[in-house]
XYZ file of C-alpha atoms in Angstrom:
180
model
C -7.839 56.564 87.471
C -4.404 57.692 86.994
C -1.748 56.296 89.383
C 1.166 58.554 88.161
C 2.908 55.540 86.612
C 3.498 55.150 83.005
C 1.621 52.609 81.288
C 3.426 49.415 80.512
C 1.860 49.190 77.060
C 3.405 52.061 76.106
C 6.098 51.360 73.733
C 7.974 55.031 74.139
C 8.348 57.146 77.354
C 8.690 60.939 77.544
C 11.594 62.099 79.737
C 9.599 62.634 82.634
C 8.153 59.128 82.302
C 11.703 57.663 81.945
C 12.861 60.038 84.780
C 10.268 58.879 87.129
C 10.670 55.156 86.163
C 14.291 54.891 86.549
C 14.802 57.566 89.454
C 17.192 59.362 87.598
C 16.894 63.459 87.194
C 15.931 64.586 83.794
C 19.141 66.608 83.640
C 20.999 63.245 84.047
C 19.076 61.610 81.151
C 19.869 64.619 79.099
C 23.586 64.279 80.210
C 23.461 60.738 79.350
C 22.100 61.334 76.059
C 24.568 63.912 75.116
C 27.291 61.336 75.735
C 25.615 58.859 73.547
C 24.781 56.486 76.270
C 21.079 56.637 75.624
C 19.070 57.667 72.652
C 15.714 59.195 71.915
C 13.947 60.297 68.886
C 12.281 63.730 68.623
C 8.316 64.476 67.975
C 6.961 66.723 65.574
C 6.983 69.132 68.714
C 10.380 68.532 69.442
C 9.991 66.604 72.365
C 11.791 63.386 73.517
C 10.641 60.014 73.261
C 12.760 57.010 74.517
C 12.299 53.422 73.886
C 11.529 51.083 76.908
C 14.992 49.663 76.424
C 16.228 52.738 77.595
C 15.080 51.960 81.340
C 17.490 49.008 81.052
C 20.502 51.157 79.756
C 19.700 53.725 82.593
C 19.895 51.005 85.160
C 23.025 49.738 83.900
C 24.692 53.369 83.758
C 23.655 53.756 87.366
C 25.249 50.491 88.444
C 28.227 50.770 86.488
C 28.515 54.545 88.261
C 28.282 52.923 91.551
C 31.116 50.647 90.628
C 33.135 53.563 89.334
C 33.240 52.204 85.942
C 34.030 55.467 83.407
C 31.148 56.388 81.554
C 33.559 56.037 78.302
C 33.753 52.324 79.154
C 30.065 52.143 79.826
C 29.504 53.690 76.171
C 31.984 51.136 74.722
C 29.967 48.250 76.146
C 26.399 49.800 75.398
C 27.045 49.951 71.820
C 27.381 46.266 71.474
C 23.608 45.849 72.822
C 20.716 45.806 70.533
C 19.112 48.901 69.839
C 14.999 49.062 70.292
C 14.797 45.714 72.074
C 15.164 44.484 75.743
C 18.348 42.900 75.821
C 18.852 38.977 76.347
C 20.693 37.094 78.876
C 23.390 36.395 76.282
C 23.707 39.992 75.658
C 24.163 40.988 79.187
C 26.752 38.088 79.298
C 28.832 39.965 76.649
C 28.402 43.515 78.195
C 29.402 42.144 81.632
C 32.565 40.317 80.175
C 33.948 43.594 79.404
C 34.099 44.959 82.855
C 35.017 41.641 84.866
C 38.661 41.767 84.575
C 38.634 45.446 85.659
C 36.318 44.752 88.519
C 38.504 41.946 89.881
C 41.660 44.178 89.696
C 39.545 47.042 91.586
C 38.421 44.379 94.467
C 42.143 43.192 94.513
C 43.126 46.785 94.953
C 40.508 47.580 97.422
C 41.180 44.585 99.527
C 44.781 45.447 99.809
C 44.129 48.827 100.880
C 41.675 47.670 103.535
C 44.199 45.252 104.699
C 47.071 47.928 104.598
C 45.377 50.672 106.337
C 46.528 50.017 109.741
C 50.219 49.420 108.858
C 52.808 51.193 107.087
C 52.262 51.268 103.179
C 56.018 52.086 102.167
C 55.295 55.627 101.277
C 58.390 57.329 102.497
C 56.807 59.990 104.829
C 58.537 58.934 107.928
C 55.709 60.225 109.857
C 54.971 57.378 112.294
C 57.156 56.711 115.425
C 57.468 53.117 115.066
C 56.936 51.723 111.675
C 56.669 47.808 111.517
C 57.515 48.235 107.729
C 60.085 50.702 107.873
C 61.302 52.350 104.896
C 64.991 53.105 105.692
C 66.659 55.923 103.688
C 63.475 55.726 101.586
C 64.820 52.891 99.362
C 61.391 51.741 98.204
C 61.589 55.483 96.546
C 63.773 53.747 93.855
C 61.372 51.590 92.753
C 59.057 54.404 91.993
C 56.368 57.024 93.333
C 53.713 56.362 95.871
C 52.992 53.927 98.212
C 55.529 51.139 96.852
C 54.375 48.268 99.277
C 50.688 48.572 98.671
C 51.116 48.842 95.034
C 53.543 45.850 95.139
C 51.051 43.903 96.969
C 48.425 44.811 94.706
C 50.890 43.381 91.712
C 51.098 40.205 93.812
C 54.544 41.065 94.730
C 55.742 40.284 98.328
C 54.366 42.925 100.853
C 56.809 41.807 103.349
C 59.981 43.939 104.295
C 63.069 42.936 102.119
C 65.859 40.666 104.164
C 68.377 43.858 103.336
C 66.258 46.399 105.109
C 67.872 47.065 108.768
C 65.885 44.962 111.133
C 63.910 43.288 108.406
C 61.027 45.663 109.845
C 61.747 44.420 113.637
C 63.245 46.188 116.610
C 64.766 49.871 117.510
C 66.509 50.274 114.044
C 62.767 50.547 112.756
C 62.145 53.465 114.846
C 61.435 56.409 112.602
C 61.666 59.938 114.574
C 59.871 62.739 112.494
C 61.941 66.240 111.963
C 59.020 68.275 111.349
């Protein structure tokens, strides 16, 4: 009686079986293969066959994608995994070490973004009537483009108004009136 699931005794999976088991569309598997993320062999009838370790690789690709890790970084990490066998705990520890620093940086950036969403981020837009972190005369623009305070907070620089700003971020001098 067929259950619709690939036999766990199979050493190789068809593209349809890999798609069903991994939850990834066949077209996505073809794309992953074209980018060198997974590999298959071709049968005499030119059909793709994947070893069972491709399931783990596809799972890593999906998780990495959800975390925003570029496919090029995924490919670099997957190159270090053994071919045709399920990776060990040590293999995964090496793989994850590649992403740890990047993920910590992303977490810090997202935290700074979340914490700064309700306040002025020093973008110089002058669109708020009362900005508690005023950017008088767009002085922050001298240090570069973009949301300077948010970027500085990310880089562990002080996110508070500098003492040289009029009112230090307080009082009537910080009122900003838009002109258009």
